[in-house]
C-alpha cells in the first residue's frame, strides 16, 4: 500500500512555479514601444516638400544601418567584447574632451559626465542582453552619435542630470533582474537628485517608477511600492526645492562652447531615425516573449516623450534621450530574429 502511494506521488507532475514580473504586460508595453518608435521615425521624415522617393530613401538608409548591425551580430563574439566597448568608448570620450579643452577651452567636466553616461548605458545594455552583440551595437550607435552629443547646447547641470538618470535606470534594471529592493531605493535616490535640473527628470522618473512597479516581485510588493513612490515623487520634490535655492553658479549653467559641425548636422536626424527603427524591432520582442527588465527604460522614455509633447518640443530634438535610445535600439537590433527567450 505504501509502495503504491509512493509511485502515485512520483507520477504526479509538479505544477510550474509562477513567474513574477511584467510578463502579463507584454502587449501594452510592446504597443507603447511601437508608438514611441513610430513617433520618432515620423518626426524625422521630410514632409515639406513630401515625396515618396525621398521618403523611401530615408527609410531605406536607416534600414541598411540596422541590418548591417544585425549581420555583424551573426559573427561569434568573444565575452570580453562588452568590457572592451566600455573601456574604449569612455576613454575615447575623455581623450577627446581633454583635446577640446586644450584647443577650444571646453569644460572637461562635461566630457567626464558624458563618459560616465556611456559607461552606465553600456552596463544597462549588458544587463538587458546577456550576449555581447547587444552591448557592441549600443556602443557603435552611441559612438556614431558623439559628433552631436559633444556639441549639444546643454548646460553642465543638464549633463549631470543625464548621467544621474542613466545611472538610475541602471540601478533599476539591476533591481528588477536580481529582485533586490535596496537597488530600487538607490535608483530612486539617483533619479530624485536629478530633479534639480528640470521637469524633464520628473517625467522620466515617473516612467521609470512605473517600470519598477511592473517588475516588482509579488512577495515583497510593499517595500517595492515605497521605492516606486520615491522614484516618482523625489524628482518633483527636489525640483520644487531647488527652483529657488539652487545657486546660480556660472559653471553649472554655462552652455557648451563647442558648436555643431557639418557632420553633426548631417547625421542628426538620421541617428534618431535609426534609433526609432531599433525600437521598432524591440517592440516585437514584447509581443513574443517576457522582457521584464526592459519595462524600466521603455517607460522612462515614454515619460520623456510625454514631457516633449507637453513642452511642444519636436521628437527630432530628443537628444537628451540619446543614451537610453542607443541602449534600447542596440538591444532591439541584437535580439531581433533570435529564438524566444534568448
mmCIF file of C-alpha atoms in Angstrom:
data_model
loop_
_atom_site.group_PDB
_atom_site.id
_atom_site.type_symbol
_atom_site.label_atom_id
_atom_site.label_comp_id
_atom_site.label_asym_id
_atom_site.label_seq_id
_atom_site.Cartn_x
_atom_site.Cartn_y
_atom_site.Cartn_z
ATOM 1 C CA UNK A 1 0.000 0.000 0.000
ATOM 2 C CA UNK A 2 2.798 2.377 0.945
ATOM 3 C CA UNK A 3 4.621 1.440 -2.246
ATOM 4 C CA UNK A 4 1.616 2.363 -4.402
ATOM 5 C CA UNK A 5 1.329 5.759 -2.671
ATOM 6 C CA UNK A 6 5.000 6.423 -3.369
ATOM 7 C CA UNK A 7 4.535 5.562 -7.040
ATOM 8 C CA UNK A 8 1.478 7.831 -7.336
ATOM 9 C CA UNK A 9 3.430 10.719 -5.814
ATOM 10 C CA UNK A 10 6.263 10.200 -8.294
ATOM 11 C CA UNK A 11 3.833 10.022 -11.199
ATOM 12 C CA UNK A 12 2.156 13.319 -10.306
ATOM 13 C CA UNK A 13 3.898 16.113 -12.244
ATOM 14 C CA UNK A 14 4.744 19.286 -10.392
ATOM 15 C CA UNK A 15 2.987 22.457 -11.403
ATOM 16 C CA UNK A 16 5.444 25.007 -12.779
ATOM 17 C CA UNK A 17 6.140 27.930 -10.478
ATOM 18 C CA UNK A 18 4.564 31.182 -11.497
ATOM 19 C CA UNK A 19 6.997 33.800 -12.643
ATOM 20 C CA UNK A 20 6.879 37.260 -11.229
ATOM 21 C CA UNK A 21 7.413 40.393 -13.210
ATOM 22 C CA UNK A 22 5.867 42.279 -16.106
ATOM 23 C CA UNK A 23 5.202 39.239 -18.278
ATOM 24 C CA UNK A 24 1.457 39.925 -18.267
ATOM 25 C CA UNK A 25 2.014 43.462 -19.518
ATOM 26 C CA UNK A 26 3.992 42.499 -22.600
ATOM 27 C CA UNK A 27 1.364 43.570 -25.130
ATOM 28 C CA UNK A 28 0.730 47.070 -23.644
ATOM 29 C CA UNK A 29 4.476 47.646 -23.286
ATOM 30 C CA UNK A 30 5.034 46.490 -26.847
ATOM 31 C CA UNK A 31 2.322 48.869 -28.040
ATOM 32 C CA UNK A 32 3.910 51.803 -26.174
ATOM 33 C CA UNK A 33 7.340 50.941 -27.566
ATOM 34 C CA UNK A 34 5.845 50.691 -31.052
ATOM 35 C CA UNK A 35 4.143 54.094 -30.742
ATOM 36 C CA UNK A 36 7.362 55.661 -29.472
ATOM 37 C CA UNK A 37 9.311 54.190 -32.390
ATOM 38 C CA UNK A 38 6.771 55.364 -34.972
ATOM 39 C CA UNK A 39 6.690 58.840 -33.417
ATOM 40 C CA UNK A 40 10.474 59.137 -33.651
ATOM 41 C CA UNK A 41 10.537 57.928 -37.258
ATOM 42 C CA UNK A 42 7.577 60.084 -38.340
ATOM 43 C CA UNK A 43 9.072 63.278 -36.915
ATOM 44 C CA UNK A 44 12.349 62.763 -38.779
ATOM 45 C CA UNK A 45 10.802 62.214 -42.202
ATOM 46 C CA UNK A 46 10.914 65.146 -44.615
ATOM 47 C CA UNK A 47 7.293 66.262 -45.063
ATOM 48 C CA UNK A 48 7.738 69.673 -46.692
ATOM 49 C CA UNK A 49 8.029 69.066 -49.569
ATOM 50 C CA UNK A 50 6.975 65.424 -49.283
ATOM 51 C CA UNK A 51 7.913 62.926 -51.969
ATOM 52 C CA UNK A 52 7.639 59.157 -51.899
ATOM 53 C CA UNK A 53 11.093 58.826 -53.404
ATOM 54 C CA UNK A 54 12.739 60.848 -50.630
ATOM 55 C CA UNK A 55 10.656 59.035 -48.013
ATOM 56 C CA UNK A 56 11.788 55.638 -49.328
ATOM 57 C CA UNK A 57 15.393 56.833 -49.461
ATOM 58 C CA UNK A 58 15.332 57.957 -45.820
ATOM 59 C CA UNK A 59 13.716 54.737 -44.586
ATOM 60 C CA UNK A 60 15.997 52.501 -46.674
ATOM 61 C CA UNK A 61 19.081 54.305 -45.355
ATOM 62 C CA UNK A 62 18.003 53.653 -41.763
ATOM 63 C CA UNK A 63 17.144 50.022 -42.542
ATOM 64 C CA UNK A 64 20.548 49.485 -44.151
ATOM 65 C CA UNK A 65 22.257 50.674 -40.967
ATOM 66 C CA UNK A 66 20.046 48.413 -38.833
ATOM 67 C CA UNK A 67 20.596 45.306 -40.934
ATOM 68 C CA UNK A 68 24.336 45.987 -41.209
ATOM 69 C CA UNK A 69 24.494 45.804 -37.423
ATOM 70 C CA UNK A 70 22.343 42.682 -37.424
ATOM 71 C CA UNK A 71 24.722 40.997 -39.883
ATOM 72 C CA UNK A 72 27.613 41.921 -37.613
ATOM 73 C CA UNK A 73 25.781 40.149 -34.793
ATOM 74 C CA UNK A 74 25.855 36.881 -36.716
ATOM 75 C CA UNK A 75 29.578 36.622 -36.001
ATOM 76 C CA UNK A 76 30.573 34.777 -32.845
ATOM 77 C CA UNK A 77 31.832 37.477 -30.497
ATOM 78 C CA UNK A 78 34.092 36.866 -27.519
ATOM 79 C CA UNK A 79 32.879 37.511 -23.984
ATOM 80 C CA UNK A 80 35.450 40.277 -23.492
ATOM 81 C CA UNK A 81 33.845 42.459 -26.184
ATOM 82 C CA UNK A 82 31.490 44.317 -23.763
ATOM 83 C CA UNK A 83 34.403 45.168 -21.452
ATOM 84 C CA UNK A 84 36.435 46.430 -24.408
ATOM 85 C CA UNK A 85 33.485 48.537 -25.593
ATOM 86 C CA UNK A 86 33.112 50.204 -22.194
ATOM 87 C CA UNK A 87 36.826 50.943 -21.825
ATOM 88 C CA UNK A 88 37.402 52.168 -25.388
ATOM 89 C CA UNK A 89 34.271 54.325 -25.624
ATOM 90 C CA UNK A 90 34.761 56.013 -22.254
ATOM 91 C CA UNK A 91 38.492 56.512 -22.807
ATOM 92 C CA UNK A 92 37.841 57.965 -26.258
ATOM 93 C CA UNK A 93 35.350 60.488 -24.868
ATOM 94 C CA UNK A 94 37.752 61.585 -22.115
ATOM 95 C CA UNK A 95 40.709 61.919 -24.509
ATOM 96 C CA UNK A 96 38.611 63.946 -26.955
ATOM 97 C CA UNK A 97 37.413 66.130 -24.088
ATOM 98 C CA UNK A 98 40.971 66.804 -22.956
ATOM 99 C CA UNK A 99 41.952 67.762 -26.503
ATOM 100 C CA UNK A 100 38.890 70.014 -26.866
ATOM 101 C CA UNK A 101 39.683 71.688 -23.548
ATOM 102 C CA UNK A 102 43.240 72.425 -24.662
ATOM 103 C CA UNK A 103 42.190 73.683 -28.095
ATOM 104 C CA UNK A 104 38.829 75.410 -27.567
ATOM 105 C CA UNK A 105 38.587 75.910 -23.818
ATOM 106 C CA UNK A 106 35.785 73.354 -23.397
ATOM 107 C CA UNK A 107 34.871 72.172 -19.914
ATOM 108 C CA UNK A 108 36.397 68.738 -19.275
ATOM 109 C CA UNK A 109 33.700 68.028 -16.673
ATOM 110 C CA UNK A 110 31.108 67.808 -19.435
ATOM 111 C CA UNK A 111 33.076 65.045 -21.131
ATOM 112 C CA UNK A 112 33.569 63.199 -17.846
ATOM 113 C CA UNK A 113 29.795 63.257 -17.383
ATOM 114 C CA UNK A 114 29.309 62.005 -20.935
ATOM 115 C CA UNK A 115 31.841 59.207 -20.374
ATOM 116 C CA UNK A 116 30.049 58.181 -17.178
ATOM 117 C CA UNK A 117 26.744 58.229 -19.023
ATOM 118 C CA UNK A 118 28.199 55.985 -21.732
ATOM 119 C CA UNK A 119 29.507 53.527 -19.126
ATOM 120 C CA UNK A 120 26.127 53.324 -17.364
ATOM 121 C CA UNK A 121 24.355 52.925 -20.704
ATOM 122 C CA UNK A 122 26.598 50.034 -21.777
ATOM 123 C CA UNK A 123 26.269 48.324 -18.389
ATOM 124 C CA UNK A 124 22.499 48.612 -18.732
ATOM 125 C CA UNK A 125 22.682 47.052 -22.187
ATOM 126 C CA UNK A 126 24.761 44.222 -20.750
ATOM 127 C CA UNK A 127 22.027 43.543 -18.196
ATOM 128 C CA UNK A 128 19.272 43.670 -20.800
ATOM 129 C CA UNK A 129 21.099 41.378 -23.228
ATOM 130 C CA UNK A 130 23.447 38.704 -21.904
ATOM 131 C CA UNK A 131 25.077 38.230 -25.307
ATOM 132 C CA UNK A 132 27.972 40.527 -26.276
ATOM 133 C CA UNK A 133 26.462 41.766 -29.547
ATOM 134 C CA UNK A 134 23.831 43.856 -27.721
ATOM 135 C CA UNK A 135 26.499 45.844 -25.873
ATOM 136 C CA UNK A 136 28.561 46.174 -29.060
ATOM 137 C CA UNK A 137 25.621 47.592 -31.021
ATOM 138 C CA UNK A 138 24.855 50.083 -28.248
ATOM 139 C CA UNK A 139 28.477 51.224 -28.232
ATOM 140 C CA UNK A 140 28.513 51.660 -32.021
ATOM 141 C CA UNK A 141 25.228 53.592 -32.045
ATOM 142 C CA UNK A 142 26.369 55.847 -29.210
ATOM 143 C CA UNK A 143 29.767 56.404 -30.828
ATOM 144 C CA UNK A 144 28.060 57.368 -34.094
ATOM 145 C CA UNK A 145 26.061 59.983 -32.164
ATOM 146 C CA UNK A 146 29.072 61.548 -30.439
ATOM 147 C CA UNK A 147 29.516 64.367 -33.007
ATOM 148 C CA UNK A 148 26.060 65.576 -31.970
ATOM 149 C CA UNK A 149 26.387 64.875 -28.246
ATOM 150 C CA UNK A 150 29.745 66.607 -27.719
ATOM 151 C CA UNK A 151 28.443 69.775 -29.404
ATOM 152 C CA UNK A 152 24.941 69.704 -27.912
ATOM 153 C CA UNK A 153 23.933 73.056 -26.448
ATOM 154 C CA UNK A 154 23.211 71.879 -22.917
ATOM 155 C CA UNK A 155 24.292 73.227 -19.554
ATOM 156 C CA UNK A 156 26.653 71.367 -17.248
ATOM 157 C CA UNK A 157 23.715 70.821 -14.882
ATOM 158 C CA UNK A 158 21.797 69.059 -17.653
ATOM 159 C CA UNK A 159 24.795 66.822 -18.343
ATOM 160 C CA UNK A 160 24.851 65.879 -14.658
ATOM 161 C CA UNK A 161 21.128 65.160 -14.904
ATOM 162 C CA UNK A 162 21.616 62.844 -17.878
ATOM 163 C CA UNK A 163 24.375 60.981 -16.009
ATOM 164 C CA UNK A 164 22.227 60.553 -12.883
ATOM 165 C CA UNK A 165 19.189 59.424 -14.883
ATOM 166 C CA UNK A 166 21.201 56.836 -16.801
ATOM 167 C CA UNK A 167 22.757 55.582 -13.557
ATOM 168 C CA UNK A 168 19.279 55.447 -12.021
ATOM 169 C CA UNK A 169 17.973 53.320 -14.877
ATOM 170 C CA UNK A 170 20.983 51.013 -14.488
ATOM 171 C CA UNK A 171 20.224 50.553 -10.776
ATOM 172 C CA UNK A 172 16.526 49.990 -11.515
ATOM 173 C CA UNK A 173 17.271 47.373 -14.178
ATOM 174 C CA UNK A 174 19.632 45.610 -11.757
ATOM 175 C CA UNK A 175 16.902 45.722 -9.106
ATOM 176 C CA UNK A 176 14.315 44.127 -11.398
ATOM 177 C CA UNK A 177 16.733 41.489 -12.678
ATOM 178 C CA UNK A 178 18.079 40.491 -9.260
ATOM 179 C CA UNK A 179 14.907 41.276 -7.245
ATOM 180 C CA UNK A 180 16.877 43.454 -4.794
ATOM 181 C CA UNK A 181 14.861 46.190 -3.096
ATOM 182 C CA UNK A 182 17.890 48.216 -1.980
ATOM 183 C CA UNK A 183 18.865 48.746 -5.611
ATOM 184 C CA UNK A 184 15.377 50.107 -6.255
ATOM 185 C CA UNK A 185 15.935 52.657 -3.470
ATOM 186 C CA UNK A 186 19.328 53.520 -4.954
ATOM 187 C CA UNK A 187 17.610 54.162 -8.291
ATOM 188 C CA UNK A 188 15.079 56.380 -6.510
ATOM 189 C CA UNK A 189 17.882 58.420 -4.954
ATOM 190 C CA UNK A 190 19.802 58.874 -8.201
ATOM 191 C CA UNK A 191 16.730 59.842 -10.200
ATOM 192 C CA UNK A 192 15.494 62.041 -7.360
ATOM 193 C CA UNK A 193 18.670 64.149 -7.223
ATOM 194 C CA UNK A 194 18.491 64.691 -10.990
ATOM 195 C CA UNK A 195 15.208 66.549 -10.499
ATOM 196 C CA UNK A 196 17.214 69.659 -9.595
ATOM 197 C CA UNK A 197 17.958 70.177 -13.297
ATOM 198 C CA UNK A 198 14.376 70.460 -14.528
ATOM 199 C CA UNK A 199 10.972 68.906 -15.040
ATOM 200 C CA UNK A 200 12.355 66.560 -17.680
ATOM 201 C CA UNK A 201 13.694 64.402 -14.836
ATOM 202 C CA UNK A 202 10.258 64.447 -13.177
ATOM 203 C CA UNK A 203 8.558 62.855 -16.191
ATOM 204 C CA UNK A 204 11.483 60.499 -16.775
ATOM 205 C CA UNK A 205 11.350 59.400 -13.139
ATOM 206 C CA UNK A 206 7.603 58.800 -13.293
ATOM 207 C CA UNK A 207 8.100 56.456 -16.240
ATOM 208 C CA UNK A 208 10.963 54.626 -14.526
ATOM 209 C CA UNK A 209 8.801 54.252 -11.407
ATOM 210 C CA UNK A 210 6.065 52.609 -13.469
ATOM 211 C CA UNK A 211 8.629 50.170 -14.857
ATOM 212 C CA UNK A 212 9.839 49.352 -11.341
ATOM 213 C CA UNK A 213 6.273 48.664 -10.249
ATOM 214 C CA UNK A 214 5.725 46.233 -13.120
ATOM 215 C CA UNK A 215 8.937 44.395 -12.297
ATOM 216 C CA UNK A 216 8.376 44.237 -8.530
ATOM 217 C CA UNK A 217 8.189 40.734 -7.022
ATOM 218 C CA UNK A 218 4.787 39.930 -5.529
ATOM 219 C CA UNK A 219 6.163 38.681 -2.205
ATOM 220 C CA UNK A 220 7.901 41.990 -1.473
ATOM 221 C CA UNK A 221 5.370 44.279 -3.097
ATOM 222 C CA UNK A 222 5.074 46.574 -0.052
ATOM 223 C CA UNK A 223 8.718 47.635 0.163
ATOM 224 C CA UNK A 224 8.913 47.956 -3.611
ATOM 225 C CA UNK A 225 5.865 50.227 -3.687
ATOM 226 C CA UNK A 226 7.702 52.573 -1.308
ATOM 227 C CA UNK A 227 10.679 52.622 -3.693
ATOM 228 C CA UNK A 228 8.307 53.297 -6.599
ATOM 229 C CA UNK A 229 6.683 56.223 -4.777
ATOM 230 C CA UNK A 230 10.103 57.699 -4.010
ATOM 231 C CA UNK A 231 11.241 57.269 -7.619
ATOM 232 C CA UNK A 232 8.173 59.114 -8.879
ATOM 233 C CA UNK A 233 7.969 61.756 -6.150
ATOM 234 C CA UNK A 234 11.551 62.668 -5.264
ATOM 235 C CA UNK A 235 12.386 64.390 -8.593
ATOM 236 C CA UNK A 236 9.369 66.684 -8.205
ATOM 237 C CA UNK A 237 10.196 67.487 -4.577
ATOM 238 C CA UNK A 238 13.840 68.185 -5.407
ATOM 239 C CA UNK A 239 12.816 70.324 -8.370
ATOM 240 C CA UNK A 240 10.472 72.457 -6.272
ATOM 241 C CA UNK A 241 13.085 72.862 -3.539
ATOM 242 C CA UNK A 242 15.918 73.620 -5.962
ATOM 243 C CA UNK A 243 13.970 76.127 -8.053
ATOM 244 C CA UNK A 244 14.848 78.996 -5.700
ATOM 245 C CA UNK A 245 17.654 77.513 -3.616
ATOM 246 C CA UNK A 246 19.985 76.247 -6.333
ATOM 247 C CA UNK A 247 22.998 78.585 -6.539
ATOM 248 C CA UNK A 248 23.119 80.372 -9.854
ATOM 249 C CA UNK A 249 26.698 79.313 -10.446
ATOM 250 C CA UNK A 250 28.174 80.291 -13.781
ATOM 251 C CA UNK A 251 29.818 76.878 -14.059
ATOM 252 C CA UNK A 252 26.599 74.907 -13.547
ATOM 253 C CA UNK A 253 24.592 76.907 -16.066
ATOM 254 C CA UNK A 254 27.350 77.518 -18.613
ATOM 255 C CA UNK A 255 26.491 76.489 -22.154
ATOM 256 C CA UNK A 256 28.704 74.294 -24.288
ATOM 257 C CA UNK A 257 31.379 76.296 -26.092
ATOM 258 C CA UNK A 258 31.595 73.734 -28.913
ATOM 259 C CA UNK A 259 29.274 74.296 -31.867
ATOM 260 C CA UNK A 260 27.769 71.582 -34.096
ATOM 261 C CA UNK A 261 29.904 70.828 -37.124
ATOM 262 C CA UNK A 262 28.913 69.728 -40.607
ATOM 263 C CA UNK A 263 28.987 66.049 -39.635
ATOM 264 C CA UNK A 264 26.777 66.610 -36.591
ATOM 265 C CA UNK A 265 24.179 68.472 -38.639
ATOM 266 C CA UNK A 266 24.265 65.800 -41.345
ATOM 267 C CA UNK A 267 23.680 62.794 -39.074
ATOM 268 C CA UNK A 268 21.363 64.392 -36.522
ATOM 269 C CA UNK A 269 18.007 63.276 -37.908
ATOM 270 C CA UNK A 270 19.400 60.067 -39.400
ATOM 271 C CA UNK A 271 20.535 58.804 -35.987
ATOM 272 C CA UNK A 272 17.149 59.496 -34.383
ATOM 273 C CA UNK A 273 15.527 57.590 -37.266
ATOM 274 C CA UNK A 274 17.887 54.642 -36.729
ATOM 275 C CA UNK A 275 17.033 54.697 -33.029
ATOM 276 C CA UNK A 276 13.371 54.570 -33.983
ATOM 277 C CA UNK A 277 13.962 51.540 -36.198
ATOM 278 C CA UNK A 278 15.773 49.785 -33.364
ATOM 279 C CA UNK A 279 12.859 50.489 -31.017
ATOM 280 C CA UNK A 280 10.514 49.106 -33.654
ATOM 281 C CA UNK A 281 12.388 45.794 -33.579
ATOM 282 C CA UNK A 282 12.443 45.863 -29.782
ATOM 283 C CA UNK A 283 8.656 46.244 -29.677
ATOM 284 C CA UNK A 284 8.331 42.894 -31.442
ATOM 285 C CA UNK A 285 10.139 41.204 -28.539
ATOM 286 C CA UNK A 286 7.423 42.305 -26.129
ATOM 287 C CA UNK A 287 4.807 40.518 -28.235
ATOM 288 C CA UNK A 288 6.708 37.209 -28.437
ATOM 289 C CA UNK A 289 8.365 36.815 -25.028
ATOM 290 C CA UNK A 290 8.972 38.065 -21.499
ATOM 291 C CA UNK A 291 11.151 41.157 -21.213
ATOM 292 C CA UNK A 292 10.712 42.193 -17.575
ATOM 293 C CA UNK A 293 13.717 44.471 -17.094
ATOM 294 C CA UNK A 294 13.073 46.326 -20.365
ATOM 295 C CA UNK A 295 9.946 47.871 -18.851
ATOM 296 C CA UNK A 296 12.038 50.379 -16.852
ATOM 297 C CA UNK A 297 13.927 52.105 -19.725
ATOM 298 C CA UNK A 298 10.970 51.865 -22.121
ATOM 299 C CA UNK A 299 8.526 53.533 -19.732
ATOM 300 C CA UNK A 300 11.176 56.090 -18.749
ATOM 301 C CA UNK A 301 11.451 57.065 -22.426
ATOM 302 C CA UNK A 302 7.663 57.212 -22.655
ATOM 303 C CA UNK A 303 7.706 59.685 -19.755
ATOM 304 C CA UNK A 304 10.384 61.745 -21.515
ATOM 305 C CA UNK A 305 8.328 61.695 -24.729
ATOM 306 C CA UNK A 306 5.294 62.921 -22.788
ATOM 307 C CA UNK A 307 7.389 65.807 -21.468
ATOM 308 C CA UNK A 308 8.399 66.763 -25.010
ATOM 309 C CA UNK A 309 4.783 66.591 -26.156
ATOM 310 C CA UNK A 310 3.624 68.868 -23.350
ATOM 311 C CA UNK A 311 6.515 71.272 -23.922
ATOM 312 C CA UNK A 312 5.923 71.102 -27.695
ATOM 313 C CA UNK A 313 9.489 70.039 -28.370
ATOM 314 C CA UNK A 314 9.946 68.120 -31.653
ATOM 315 C CA UNK A 315 10.860 64.447 -31.452
ATOM 316 C CA UNK A 316 13.810 65.086 -33.745
ATOM 317 C CA UNK A 317 15.383 67.044 -30.860
ATOM 318 C CA UNK A 318 15.225 64.088 -28.460
ATOM 319 C CA UNK A 319 18.968 64.090 -27.866
ATOM 320 C CA UNK A 320 18.630 64.172 -24.084
ATOM 321 C CA UNK A 321 17.279 60.620 -24.504
ATOM 322 C CA UNK A 322 20.216 59.528 -26.687
ATOM 323 C CA UNK A 323 21.819 57.158 -24.122
ATOM 324 C CA UNK A 324 18.599 55.245 -23.477
ATOM 325 C CA UNK A 325 17.627 55.327 -27.149
ATOM 326 C CA UNK A 326 21.014 53.892 -28.150
ATOM 327 C CA UNK A 327 20.731 51.262 -25.422
ATOM 328 C CA UNK A 328 17.251 50.075 -26.391
ATOM 329 C CA UNK A 329 17.897 50.311 -30.134
ATOM 330 C CA UNK A 330 21.081 48.260 -29.812
ATOM 331 C CA UNK A 331 19.371 45.635 -27.664
ATOM 332 C CA UNK A 332 16.384 45.530 -30.026
ATOM 333 C CA UNK A 333 18.574 45.013 -33.092
ATOM 334 C CA UNK A 334 20.619 42.344 -31.300
ATOM 335 C CA UNK A 335 17.595 40.395 -30.066
ATOM 336 C CA UNK A 336 15.668 40.608 -33.329
ATOM 337 C CA UNK A 337 15.267 37.222 -35.056
ATOM 338 C CA UNK A 338 16.717 35.384 -32.072
ATOM 339 C CA UNK A 339 14.777 32.431 -30.680
ATOM 340 C CA UNK A 340 12.327 33.255 -27.903
ATOM 341 C CA UNK A 341 13.931 33.808 -24.523
ATOM 342 C CA UNK A 342 17.460 34.492 -25.810
#
